[in-house]
Coordinates of C-alpha atoms in Angstrom, one line a residue:
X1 CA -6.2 -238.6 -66.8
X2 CA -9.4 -239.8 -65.2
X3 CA -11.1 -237.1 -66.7
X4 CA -9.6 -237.1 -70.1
X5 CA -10.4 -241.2 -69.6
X6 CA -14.0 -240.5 -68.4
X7 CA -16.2 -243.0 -70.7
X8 CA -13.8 -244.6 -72.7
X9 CA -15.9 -246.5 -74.7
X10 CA -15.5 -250.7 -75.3
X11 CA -14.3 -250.5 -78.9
X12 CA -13.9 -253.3 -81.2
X13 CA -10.5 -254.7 -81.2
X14 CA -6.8 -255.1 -78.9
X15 CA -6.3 -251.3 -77.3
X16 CA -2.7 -250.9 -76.8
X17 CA -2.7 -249.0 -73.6
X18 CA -5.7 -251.4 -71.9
X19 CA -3.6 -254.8 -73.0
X20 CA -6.5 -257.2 -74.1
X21 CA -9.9 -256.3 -76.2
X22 CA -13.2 -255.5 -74.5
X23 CA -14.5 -257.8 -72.5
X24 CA -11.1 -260.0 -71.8
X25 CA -10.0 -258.5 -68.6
X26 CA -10.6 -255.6 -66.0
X27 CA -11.5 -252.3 -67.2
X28 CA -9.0 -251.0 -64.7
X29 CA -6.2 -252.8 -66.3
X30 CA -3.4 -251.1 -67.8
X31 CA -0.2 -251.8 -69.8
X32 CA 3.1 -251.1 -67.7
X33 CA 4.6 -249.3 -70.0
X34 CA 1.9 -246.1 -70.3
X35 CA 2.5 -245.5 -66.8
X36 CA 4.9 -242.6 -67.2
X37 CA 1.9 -241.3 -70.3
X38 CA -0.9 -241.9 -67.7
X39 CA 1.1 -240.0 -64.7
X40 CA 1.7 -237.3 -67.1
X41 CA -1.8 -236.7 -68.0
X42 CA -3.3 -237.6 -65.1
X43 CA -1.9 -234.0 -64.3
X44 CA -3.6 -232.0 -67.5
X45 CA -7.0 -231.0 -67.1
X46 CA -9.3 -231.3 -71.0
X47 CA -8.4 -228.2 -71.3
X48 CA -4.5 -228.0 -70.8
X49 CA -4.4 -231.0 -73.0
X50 CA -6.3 -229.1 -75.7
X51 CA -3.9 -226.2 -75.5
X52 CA -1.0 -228.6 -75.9
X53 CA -2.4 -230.8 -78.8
X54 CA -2.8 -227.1 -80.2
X55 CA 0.5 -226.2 -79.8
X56 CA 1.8 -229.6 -81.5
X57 CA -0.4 -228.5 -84.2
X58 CA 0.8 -224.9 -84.3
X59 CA 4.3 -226.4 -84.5
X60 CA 4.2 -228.9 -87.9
X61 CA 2.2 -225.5 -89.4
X62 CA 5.3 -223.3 -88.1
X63 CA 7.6 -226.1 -90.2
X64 CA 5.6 -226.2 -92.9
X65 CA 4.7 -229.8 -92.6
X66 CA 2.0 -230.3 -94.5
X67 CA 0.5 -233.5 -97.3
X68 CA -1.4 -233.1 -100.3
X69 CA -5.1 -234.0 -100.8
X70 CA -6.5 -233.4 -104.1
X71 CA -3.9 -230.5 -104.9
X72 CA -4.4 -229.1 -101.2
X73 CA -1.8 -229.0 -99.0
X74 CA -2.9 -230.1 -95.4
X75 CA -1.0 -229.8 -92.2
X76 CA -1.0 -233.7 -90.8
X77 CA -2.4 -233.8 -87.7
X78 CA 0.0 -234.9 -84.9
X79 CA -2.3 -236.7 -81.7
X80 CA -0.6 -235.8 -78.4
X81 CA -0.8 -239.6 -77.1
X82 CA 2.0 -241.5 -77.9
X83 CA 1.5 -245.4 -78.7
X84 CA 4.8 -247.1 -76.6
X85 CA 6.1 -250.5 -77.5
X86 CA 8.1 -252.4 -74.2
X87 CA 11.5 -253.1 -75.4
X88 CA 10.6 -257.1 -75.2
X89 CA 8.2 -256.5 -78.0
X90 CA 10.2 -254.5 -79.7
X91 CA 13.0 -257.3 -79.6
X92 CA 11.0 -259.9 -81.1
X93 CA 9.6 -257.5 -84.1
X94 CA 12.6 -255.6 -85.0
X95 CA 14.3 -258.9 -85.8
X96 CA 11.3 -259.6 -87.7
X97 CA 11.7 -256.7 -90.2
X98 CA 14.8 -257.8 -90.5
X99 CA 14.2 -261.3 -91.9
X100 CA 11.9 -259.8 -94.4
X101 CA 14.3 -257.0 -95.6
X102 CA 16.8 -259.5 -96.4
X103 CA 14.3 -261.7 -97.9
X104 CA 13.2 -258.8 -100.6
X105 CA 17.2 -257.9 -101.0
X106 CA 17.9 -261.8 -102.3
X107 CA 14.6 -261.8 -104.4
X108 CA 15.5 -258.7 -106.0
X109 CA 18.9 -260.2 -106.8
X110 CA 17.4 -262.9 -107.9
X111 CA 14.7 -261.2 -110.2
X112 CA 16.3 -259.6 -112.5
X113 CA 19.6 -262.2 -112.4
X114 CA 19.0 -266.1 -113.0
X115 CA 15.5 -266.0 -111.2
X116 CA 16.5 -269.0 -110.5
X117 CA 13.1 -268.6 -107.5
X118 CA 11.3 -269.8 -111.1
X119 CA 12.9 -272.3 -112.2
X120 CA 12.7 -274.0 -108.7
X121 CA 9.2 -273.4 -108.6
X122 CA 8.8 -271.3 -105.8
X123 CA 7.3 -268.3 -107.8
X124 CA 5.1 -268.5 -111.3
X125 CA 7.1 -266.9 -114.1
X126 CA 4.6 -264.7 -114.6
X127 CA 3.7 -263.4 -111.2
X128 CA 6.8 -261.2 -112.0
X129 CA 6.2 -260.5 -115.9
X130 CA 2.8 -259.4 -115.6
X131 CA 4.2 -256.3 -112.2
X132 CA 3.7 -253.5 -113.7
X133 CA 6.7 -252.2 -111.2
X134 CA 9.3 -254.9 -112.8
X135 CA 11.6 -253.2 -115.3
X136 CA 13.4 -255.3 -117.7
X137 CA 15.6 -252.0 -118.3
X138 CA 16.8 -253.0 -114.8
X139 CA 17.9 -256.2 -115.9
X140 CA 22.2 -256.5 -115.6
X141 CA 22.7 -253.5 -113.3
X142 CA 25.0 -254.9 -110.1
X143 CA 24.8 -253.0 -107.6
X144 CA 28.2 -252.1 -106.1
X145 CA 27.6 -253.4 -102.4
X146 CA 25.0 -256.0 -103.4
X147 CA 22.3 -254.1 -101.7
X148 CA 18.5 -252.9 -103.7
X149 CA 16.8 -252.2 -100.6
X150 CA 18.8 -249.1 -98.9
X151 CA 15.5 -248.1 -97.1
X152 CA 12.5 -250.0 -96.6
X153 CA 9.3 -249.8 -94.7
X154 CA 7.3 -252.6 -93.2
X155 CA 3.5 -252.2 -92.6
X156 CA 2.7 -254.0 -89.7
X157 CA -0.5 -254.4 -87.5
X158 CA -1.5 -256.0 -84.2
X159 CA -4.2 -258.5 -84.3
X160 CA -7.5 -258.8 -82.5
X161 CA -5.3 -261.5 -80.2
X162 CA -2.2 -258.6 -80.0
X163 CA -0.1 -260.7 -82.0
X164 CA 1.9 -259.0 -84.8
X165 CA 1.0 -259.0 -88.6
X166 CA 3.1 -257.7 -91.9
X167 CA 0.3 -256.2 -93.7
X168 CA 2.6 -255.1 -96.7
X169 CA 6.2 -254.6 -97.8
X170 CA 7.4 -251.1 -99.1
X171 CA 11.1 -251.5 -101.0
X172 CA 10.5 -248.9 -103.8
X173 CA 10.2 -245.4 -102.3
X174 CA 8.8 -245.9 -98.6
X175 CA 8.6 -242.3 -96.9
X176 CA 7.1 -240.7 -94.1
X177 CA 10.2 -241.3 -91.9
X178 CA 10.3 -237.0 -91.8
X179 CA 7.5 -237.4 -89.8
X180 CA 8.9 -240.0 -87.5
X181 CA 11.8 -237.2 -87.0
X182 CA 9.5 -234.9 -86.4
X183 CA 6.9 -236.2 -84.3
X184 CA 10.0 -236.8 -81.7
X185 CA 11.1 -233.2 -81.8
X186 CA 7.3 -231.9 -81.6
X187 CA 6.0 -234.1 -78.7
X188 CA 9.9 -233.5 -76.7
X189 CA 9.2 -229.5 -76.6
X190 CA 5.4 -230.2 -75.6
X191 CA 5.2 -232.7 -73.5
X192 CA 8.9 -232.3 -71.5
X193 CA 7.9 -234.3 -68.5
X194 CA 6.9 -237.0 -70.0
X195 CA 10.7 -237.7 -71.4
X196 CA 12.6 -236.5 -68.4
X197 CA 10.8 -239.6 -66.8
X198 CA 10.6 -242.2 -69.4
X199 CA 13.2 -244.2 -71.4
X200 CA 12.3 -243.9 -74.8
X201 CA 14.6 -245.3 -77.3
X202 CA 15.7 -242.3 -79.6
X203 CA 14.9 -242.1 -83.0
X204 CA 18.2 -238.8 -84.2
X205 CA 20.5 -241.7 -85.3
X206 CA 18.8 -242.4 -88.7
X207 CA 20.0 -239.7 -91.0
X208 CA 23.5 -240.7 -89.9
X209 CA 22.8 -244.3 -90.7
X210 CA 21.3 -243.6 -93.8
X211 CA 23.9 -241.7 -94.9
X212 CA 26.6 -243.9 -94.1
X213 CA 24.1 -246.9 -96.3
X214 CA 24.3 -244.5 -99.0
X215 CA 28.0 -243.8 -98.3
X216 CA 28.6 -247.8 -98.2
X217 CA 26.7 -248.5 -101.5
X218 CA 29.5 -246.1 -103.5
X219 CA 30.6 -247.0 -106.7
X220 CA 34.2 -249.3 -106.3
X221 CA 37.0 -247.3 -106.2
X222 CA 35.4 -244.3 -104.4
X223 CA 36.9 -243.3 -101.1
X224 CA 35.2 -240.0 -100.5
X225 CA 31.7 -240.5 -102.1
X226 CA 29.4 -237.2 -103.7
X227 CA 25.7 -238.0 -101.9
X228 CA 22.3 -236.2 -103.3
X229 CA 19.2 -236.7 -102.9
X230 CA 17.2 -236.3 -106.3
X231 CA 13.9 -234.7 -105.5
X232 CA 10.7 -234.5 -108.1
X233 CA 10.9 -230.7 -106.7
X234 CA 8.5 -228.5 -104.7
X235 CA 5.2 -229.6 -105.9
X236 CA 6.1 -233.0 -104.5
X237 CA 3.4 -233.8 -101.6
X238 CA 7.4 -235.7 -100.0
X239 CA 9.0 -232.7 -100.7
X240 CA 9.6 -231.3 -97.4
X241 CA 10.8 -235.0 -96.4
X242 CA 13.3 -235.1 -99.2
X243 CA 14.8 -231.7 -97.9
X244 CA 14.6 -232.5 -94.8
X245 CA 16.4 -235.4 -95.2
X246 CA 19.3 -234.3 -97.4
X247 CA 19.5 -230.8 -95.1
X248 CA 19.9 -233.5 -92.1
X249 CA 22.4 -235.7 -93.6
X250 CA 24.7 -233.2 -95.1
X251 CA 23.8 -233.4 -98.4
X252 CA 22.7 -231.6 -101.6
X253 CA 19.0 -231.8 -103.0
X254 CA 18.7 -231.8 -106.6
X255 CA 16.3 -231.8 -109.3
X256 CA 16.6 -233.7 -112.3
X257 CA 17.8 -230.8 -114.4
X258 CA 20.5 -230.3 -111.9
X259 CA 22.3 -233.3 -113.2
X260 CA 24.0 -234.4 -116.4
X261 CA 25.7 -237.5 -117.6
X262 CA 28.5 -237.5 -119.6
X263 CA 30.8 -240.1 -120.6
X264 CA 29.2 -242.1 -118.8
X265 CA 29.4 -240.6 -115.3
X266 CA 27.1 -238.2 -113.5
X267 CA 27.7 -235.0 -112.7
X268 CA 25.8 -232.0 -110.5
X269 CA 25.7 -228.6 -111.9
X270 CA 26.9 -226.3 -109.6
X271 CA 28.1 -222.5 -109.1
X272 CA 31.9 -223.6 -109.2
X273 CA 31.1 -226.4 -112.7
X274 CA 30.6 -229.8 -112.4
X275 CA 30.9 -232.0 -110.0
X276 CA 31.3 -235.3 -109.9
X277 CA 28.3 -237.7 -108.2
X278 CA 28.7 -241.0 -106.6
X279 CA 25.3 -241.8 -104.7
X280 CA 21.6 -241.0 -106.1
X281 CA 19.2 -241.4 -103.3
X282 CA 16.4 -241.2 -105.8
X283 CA 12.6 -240.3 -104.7
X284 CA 11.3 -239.8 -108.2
X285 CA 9.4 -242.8 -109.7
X286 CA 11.1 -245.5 -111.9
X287 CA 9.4 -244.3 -114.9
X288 CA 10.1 -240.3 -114.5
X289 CA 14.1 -241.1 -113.5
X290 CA 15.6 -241.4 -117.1
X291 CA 13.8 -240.2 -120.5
X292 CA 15.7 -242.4 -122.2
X293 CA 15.2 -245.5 -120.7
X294 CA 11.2 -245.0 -119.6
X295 CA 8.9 -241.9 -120.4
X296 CA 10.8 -239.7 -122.7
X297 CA 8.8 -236.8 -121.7
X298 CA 10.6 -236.8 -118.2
X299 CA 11.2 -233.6 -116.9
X300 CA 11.7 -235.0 -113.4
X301 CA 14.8 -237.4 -114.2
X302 CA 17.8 -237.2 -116.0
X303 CA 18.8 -238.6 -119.5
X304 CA 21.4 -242.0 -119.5
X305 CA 21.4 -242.0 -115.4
X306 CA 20.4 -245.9 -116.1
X307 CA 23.2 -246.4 -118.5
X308 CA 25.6 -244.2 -116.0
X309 CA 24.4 -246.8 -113.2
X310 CA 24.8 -249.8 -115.4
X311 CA 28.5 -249.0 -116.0
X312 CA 28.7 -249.0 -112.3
X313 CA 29.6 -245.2 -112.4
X314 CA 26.6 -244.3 -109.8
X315 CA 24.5 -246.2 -107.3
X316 CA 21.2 -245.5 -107.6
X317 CA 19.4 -246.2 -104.2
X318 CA 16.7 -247.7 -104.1
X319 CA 17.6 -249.0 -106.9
X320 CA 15.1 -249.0 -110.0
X321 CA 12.7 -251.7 -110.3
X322 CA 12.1 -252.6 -106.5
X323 CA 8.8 -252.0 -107.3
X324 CA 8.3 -255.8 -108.3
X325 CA 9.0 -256.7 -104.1
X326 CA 6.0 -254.5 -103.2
X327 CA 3.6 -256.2 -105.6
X328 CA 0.9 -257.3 -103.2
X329 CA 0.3 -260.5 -104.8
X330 CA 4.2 -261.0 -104.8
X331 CA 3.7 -260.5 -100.5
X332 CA 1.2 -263.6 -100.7
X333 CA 4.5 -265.8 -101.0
X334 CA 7.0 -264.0 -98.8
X335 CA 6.3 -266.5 -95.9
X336 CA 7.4 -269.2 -98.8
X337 CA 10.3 -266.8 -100.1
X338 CA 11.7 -266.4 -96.1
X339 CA 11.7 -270.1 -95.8
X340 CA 13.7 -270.8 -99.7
X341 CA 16.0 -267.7 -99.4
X342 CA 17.2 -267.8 -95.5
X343 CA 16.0 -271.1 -94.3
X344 CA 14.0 -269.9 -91.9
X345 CA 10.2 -269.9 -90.6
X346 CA 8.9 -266.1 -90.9
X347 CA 9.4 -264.3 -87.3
X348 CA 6.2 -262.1 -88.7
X349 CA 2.8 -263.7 -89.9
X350 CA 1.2 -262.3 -92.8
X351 CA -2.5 -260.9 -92.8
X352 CA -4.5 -264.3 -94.5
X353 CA -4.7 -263.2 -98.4
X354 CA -6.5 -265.0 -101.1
X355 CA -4.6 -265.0 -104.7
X356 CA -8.0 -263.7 -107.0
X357 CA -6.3 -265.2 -109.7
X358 CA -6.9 -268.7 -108.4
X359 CA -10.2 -269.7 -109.8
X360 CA -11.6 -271.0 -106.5
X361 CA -10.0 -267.9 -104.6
X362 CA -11.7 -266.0 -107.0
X363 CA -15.0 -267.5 -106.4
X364 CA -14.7 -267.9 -102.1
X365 CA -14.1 -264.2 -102.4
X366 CA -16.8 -263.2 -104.7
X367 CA -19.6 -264.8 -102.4
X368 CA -18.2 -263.6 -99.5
X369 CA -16.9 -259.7 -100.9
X370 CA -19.9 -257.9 -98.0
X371 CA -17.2 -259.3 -95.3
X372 CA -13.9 -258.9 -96.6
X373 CA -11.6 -256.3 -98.0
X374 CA -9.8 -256.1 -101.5
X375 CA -7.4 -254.2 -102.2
X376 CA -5.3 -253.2 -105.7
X377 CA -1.9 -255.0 -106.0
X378 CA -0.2 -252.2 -106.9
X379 CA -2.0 -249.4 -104.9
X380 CA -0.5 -247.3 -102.3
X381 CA -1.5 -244.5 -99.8
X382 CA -5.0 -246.5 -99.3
X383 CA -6.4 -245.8 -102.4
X384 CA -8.8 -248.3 -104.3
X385 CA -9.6 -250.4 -101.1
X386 CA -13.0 -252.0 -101.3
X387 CA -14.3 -252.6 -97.4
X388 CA -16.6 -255.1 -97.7
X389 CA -19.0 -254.5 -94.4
X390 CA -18.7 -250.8 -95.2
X391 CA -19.0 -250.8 -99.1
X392 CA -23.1 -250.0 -100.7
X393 CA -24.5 -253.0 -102.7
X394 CA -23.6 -250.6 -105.8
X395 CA -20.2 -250.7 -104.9
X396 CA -19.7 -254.1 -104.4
X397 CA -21.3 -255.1 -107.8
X398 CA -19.4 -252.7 -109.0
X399 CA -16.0 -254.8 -107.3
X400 CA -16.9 -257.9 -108.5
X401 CA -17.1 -256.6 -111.9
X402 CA -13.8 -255.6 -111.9
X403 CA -12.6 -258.3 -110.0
X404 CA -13.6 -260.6 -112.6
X405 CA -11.9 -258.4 -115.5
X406 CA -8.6 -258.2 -113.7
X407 CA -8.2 -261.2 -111.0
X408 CA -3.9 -260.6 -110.9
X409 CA -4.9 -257.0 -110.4
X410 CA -6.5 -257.4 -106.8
X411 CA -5.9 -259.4 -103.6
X412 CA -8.5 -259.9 -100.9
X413 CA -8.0 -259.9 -96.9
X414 CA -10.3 -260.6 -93.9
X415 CA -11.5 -257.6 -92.0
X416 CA -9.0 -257.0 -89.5
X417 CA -9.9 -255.1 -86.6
X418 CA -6.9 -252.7 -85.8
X419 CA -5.7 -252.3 -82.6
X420 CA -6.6 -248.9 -81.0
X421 CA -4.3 -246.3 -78.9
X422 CA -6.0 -243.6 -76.9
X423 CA -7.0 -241.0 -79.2
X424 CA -7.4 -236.7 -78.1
X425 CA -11.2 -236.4 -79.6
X426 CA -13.0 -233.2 -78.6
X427 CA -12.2 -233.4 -74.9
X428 CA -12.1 -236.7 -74.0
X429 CA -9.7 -239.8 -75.0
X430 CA -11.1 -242.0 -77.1
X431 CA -10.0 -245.5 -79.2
X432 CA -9.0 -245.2 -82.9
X433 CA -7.4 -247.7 -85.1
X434 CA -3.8 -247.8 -85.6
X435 CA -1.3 -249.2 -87.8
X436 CA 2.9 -248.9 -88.4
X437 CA 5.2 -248.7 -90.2
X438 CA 9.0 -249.4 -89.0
X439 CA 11.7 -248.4 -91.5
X440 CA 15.1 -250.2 -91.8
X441 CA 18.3 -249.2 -93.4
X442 CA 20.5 -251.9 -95.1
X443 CA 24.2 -251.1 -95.6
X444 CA 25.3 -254.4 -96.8
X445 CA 26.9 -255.7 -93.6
X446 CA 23.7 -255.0 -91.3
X447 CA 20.0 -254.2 -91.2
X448 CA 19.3 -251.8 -88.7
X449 CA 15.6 -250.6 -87.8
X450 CA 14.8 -247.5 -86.2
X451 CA 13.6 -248.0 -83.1
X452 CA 9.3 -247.5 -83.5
X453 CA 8.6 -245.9 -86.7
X454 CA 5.7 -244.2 -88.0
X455 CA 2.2 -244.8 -86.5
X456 CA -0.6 -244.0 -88.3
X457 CA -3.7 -243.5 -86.7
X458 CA -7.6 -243.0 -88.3
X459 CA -8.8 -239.9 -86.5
X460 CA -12.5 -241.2 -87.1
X461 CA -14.5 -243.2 -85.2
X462 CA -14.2 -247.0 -86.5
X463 CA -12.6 -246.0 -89.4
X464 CA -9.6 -248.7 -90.7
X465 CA -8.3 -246.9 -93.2
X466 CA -5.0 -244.9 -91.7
X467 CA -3.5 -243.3 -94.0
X468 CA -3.4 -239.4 -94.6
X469 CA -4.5 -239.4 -97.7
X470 CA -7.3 -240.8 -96.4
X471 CA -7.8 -238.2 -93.4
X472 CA -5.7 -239.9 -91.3
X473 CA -2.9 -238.5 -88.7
X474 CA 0.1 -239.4 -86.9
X475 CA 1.4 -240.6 -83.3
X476 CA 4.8 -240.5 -82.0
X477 CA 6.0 -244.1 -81.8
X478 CA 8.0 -245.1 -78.2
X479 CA 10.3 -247.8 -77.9
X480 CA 10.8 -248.4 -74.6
X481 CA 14.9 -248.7 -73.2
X482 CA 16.6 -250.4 -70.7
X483 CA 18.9 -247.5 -70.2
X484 CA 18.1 -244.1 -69.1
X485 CA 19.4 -241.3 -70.6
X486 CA 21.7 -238.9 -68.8
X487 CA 20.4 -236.5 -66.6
X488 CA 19.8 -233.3 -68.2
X489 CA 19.3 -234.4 -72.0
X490 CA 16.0 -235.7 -73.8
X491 CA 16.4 -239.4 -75.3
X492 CA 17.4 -237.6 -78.3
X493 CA 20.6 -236.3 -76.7
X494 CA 19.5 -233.0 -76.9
X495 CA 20.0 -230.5 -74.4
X496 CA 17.3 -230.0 -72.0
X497 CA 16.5 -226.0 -70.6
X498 CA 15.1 -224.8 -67.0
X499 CA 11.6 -225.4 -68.6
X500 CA 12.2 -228.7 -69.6
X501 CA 11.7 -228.1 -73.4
X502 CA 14.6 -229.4 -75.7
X503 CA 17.5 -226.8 -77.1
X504 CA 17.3 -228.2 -81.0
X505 CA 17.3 -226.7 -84.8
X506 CA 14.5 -226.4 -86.1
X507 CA 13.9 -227.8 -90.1
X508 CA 14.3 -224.8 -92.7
X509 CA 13.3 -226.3 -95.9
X510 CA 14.2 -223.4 -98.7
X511 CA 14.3 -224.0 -102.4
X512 CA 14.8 -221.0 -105.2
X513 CA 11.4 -221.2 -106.8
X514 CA 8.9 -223.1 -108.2
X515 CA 8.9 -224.4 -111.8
X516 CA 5.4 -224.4 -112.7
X517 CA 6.9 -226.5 -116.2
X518 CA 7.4 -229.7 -114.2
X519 CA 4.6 -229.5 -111.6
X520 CA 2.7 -231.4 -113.6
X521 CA 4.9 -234.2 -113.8
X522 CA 4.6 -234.5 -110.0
X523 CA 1.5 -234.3 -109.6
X524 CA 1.3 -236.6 -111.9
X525 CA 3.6 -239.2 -110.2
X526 CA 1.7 -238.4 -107.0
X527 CA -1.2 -239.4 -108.6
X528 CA 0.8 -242.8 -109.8
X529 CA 1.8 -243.6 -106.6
X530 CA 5.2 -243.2 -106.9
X531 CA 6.4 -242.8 -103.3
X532 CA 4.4 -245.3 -100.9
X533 CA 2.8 -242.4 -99.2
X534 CA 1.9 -242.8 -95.3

């Protein structure tokens, strides 16, 4: 470890592993909870940990997990550090997510019901009229177990004081929890040691708790519930997420032409006829879903599933028009929406935000756009972010430009340094900027989050942007237990062999062939930012 250590660098902000930013305490000083990571490596020379970053790598290619840039299809890069959270932590953010999950569930409710958050005056009428993700189609539909949000994911970020911030709210179609999956299976055949020592809270449990959401969220009347998981299809850069999810919970994947509704229930095609479906867990966009209620040139969806879902003949989860809850403008008053929904003071803080739409907001933020970052209220995967210290005087005249046409279309943040984690660079470790992403499931009696989530880390030097589609890559995320695991199995109950490595299934994603008719259509909702893409 020394040597993979040797000249870490002072960076700029809160390193995870060191405790406290440059400059605040000993150099020497580390967090508790990388010992068993430190003791590991401290045993792998540069170029043993090369070889086994490469054979992490060598494994996602194996599985085929890849994400689109541009039309390409990338392997995403998989750093062999992991970034550990002590169970204490853990205990005060989980809870947390939690708050603002159910927040978002009794907004949604109350959005397209009485919106009675308007008449009160919590919320301006038009904050939700002018979302281009609220659907008045959506309007009436109840859902069976009261629950919108089945899945959601949380952006969160440590401060430059280590403090936890909720940097934005993903209700509509949050994925990259394949790679949380993954990442776990990956780093437990590579790195052995390191779990046989530690007690890492296992992350296996959440296609069984998704599942039984789904299963809990069936139309009344069902005892035995049909699942699927409707998939745009291959050309999806989520597609190997959406099979791998419906492969792990049991459950069939289907296309939008794979369905049909009739008489007001919805039915999957099949070799044997039809069969009847209970439970949509839909990752195609709002507007591709049904041609007759949004684009009629929908390939992707399937026509009357809204009408079908309205007659309370299919649960469509996440249910359409969540979108609105992930409005970034909307996240400016969830600290206000915590506080009128639940009575209580937000557990997380959010990131400071000025509303451009506010004249003077609009005019702080215009002097000051060199030191701050905006960022579209309705953009995902990193995309149209303006960073201020970073952006060419072009650029920024160009921002305030459009910043002045469209002030509800924008939001603006302070620069906010990211806390790093350790990073494999070359030979050496070195700090890069990190943020995550926990996911919860909601099945109507209790929000559960997966223990640690996805991190996302910037694989460049001072870059803040994390995301993939940016260049980004991926850590696996450690939630520390109280409890260790029985001897002889991984934290993820599997069955350990003489060499340590974990006896598990592999993911075999298969699908009949590609329909060059409808890719398209998914590229084109890629490039409308259906899925909030990690």
């Amino acid at each position: 470890m020394a040597d993979l250590l040797e000249g870490y660098p002072a960076g700029a902000a809160w390193d995870e592993m060191r405790g406290h930013a440059p400059g605040a305490g000993s150099e020497d000083q580390w967090r508790s909870q990388y010992d068993s990571v430190r003791a590991t490596m401290s045993k792998l020379s540069p170029a043993e940990m090369r070889a086994r970053a490469d054979a992490l790598a060598h494994s996602y290619l194996a599985q085929g997990i890849t994400f689109d840039i541009g039309g390409e299809e990338r392997p995403f890069p998989l750093d062999p550090v992991p970034r550990v959270i002590d169970v204490d932590e853990w205990s005060t953010l989980a809870p947390g997510i939690a708050q603002r999950v159910r927040t978002l569930e009794a907004l949604l409710d109350d959005i397209y019901g009485r919106q009675k958050v308007v008449s009160d005056g919590v919320i301006p009428r038009a904050l939700i009229t002018s979302s281009a993700h609220f659907h008045r189609q959506a309007r009436g539909i109840v859902p069976a177990n009261g629950v919108r949000v089945h899945v959601s994911g949380i952006d969160v970020i440590r401060d430059s004081e280590g403090g936890w911030r909720v940097l934005e709210d993903n209700a509509r179609i949050p994925s990259g929890v394949s790679y949380v999956l993954s990442n776990r299976r990956a780093m437990a055949q590579t790195f052995p040691e390191m779990f046989a020592s530690t007690r890492v809270q296992p992350v296996s449990d959440y296609p069984r708790r998704l599942l039984a959401a789904l299963t809990a969220a069936a139309p009344s009347g069902v005892d035995d519930p049909v699942v699927v998981v409707l998939t745009p299809g291959v050309f999806n850069s989520a597609y190997f997420e959406h099979s791998l999810l419906a492969r792990l919970m049991g459950v069939e994947l289907v296309e939008g032409r794979d369905l049909v509704v009739s008489g007001g229930r919805v039915y999957m095609r099949t070799t044997e006829g039809r069969r009847r479906v209970d439970v949509i867990y839909k990752r195609v966009d709002d507007e591709f879903v049904d041609p007759v209620a949004f684009r009629a040139d929908s390939l992707l969806g399937c026509p009357g599933l809204l009408g079908a879902a309205r007659l309370g003949n299919v649960t469509i989860a996440n249910a359409v028009g969540n979108g609105v809850a992930d409005d970034k403008l909307m996240y400016t008053y969830l600290p206000d929406l915590i506080r009128y929904y639940l009575g209580e003071e937000p557990l997380i803080q959010n990131v400071d935000t000025w509303r451009l739409e506010e004249p003077d907001a609009l005019t702080e933020v215009l002097d000051r756009l060199e030191e701050l970052v905006v960022k579209p209220v309705d953009g995902s995967g990193g995309k149209g972010i303006i960073i201020g210290p970073a952006a060419s005087r072009e650029e920024l005249d160009e921002a305030r430009t459009r910043l002045r046409l469209d002030p509800r279309g924008w939001i603006a943040q302070p620069v906010v340094q990211l806390s790093t984690v350790p990073t494999l660079a070359g030979d050496r470790l070195r700090p890069r900027h990190v943020d995550l992403r926990p996911f919860a499931v909601n099945d109507g009696e209790d929000v559960w989050v997966l223990p640690g989530g996805l991190t996302r880390v910037a694989l460049q030097e001072g870059q803040l942007v994390v995301n993939s589609s940016q260049g980004g890559g991926s850590k696996d995320t450690w939630v520390m237990s109280r409890t260790r695991w029985p001897q002889g199995t991984s934290s993820e109950g599997d069955t350990l062999l003489p060499d340590g490595s974990a006896r598990q299934g592999q993911p075999v994603d298969t699908h009949p062939d590609g329909r060059k008719s409808v890719s398209q259509q998914q590229q084109q909702q890629q490039q409308q930012g259906a899925e909030e893409s990690c």
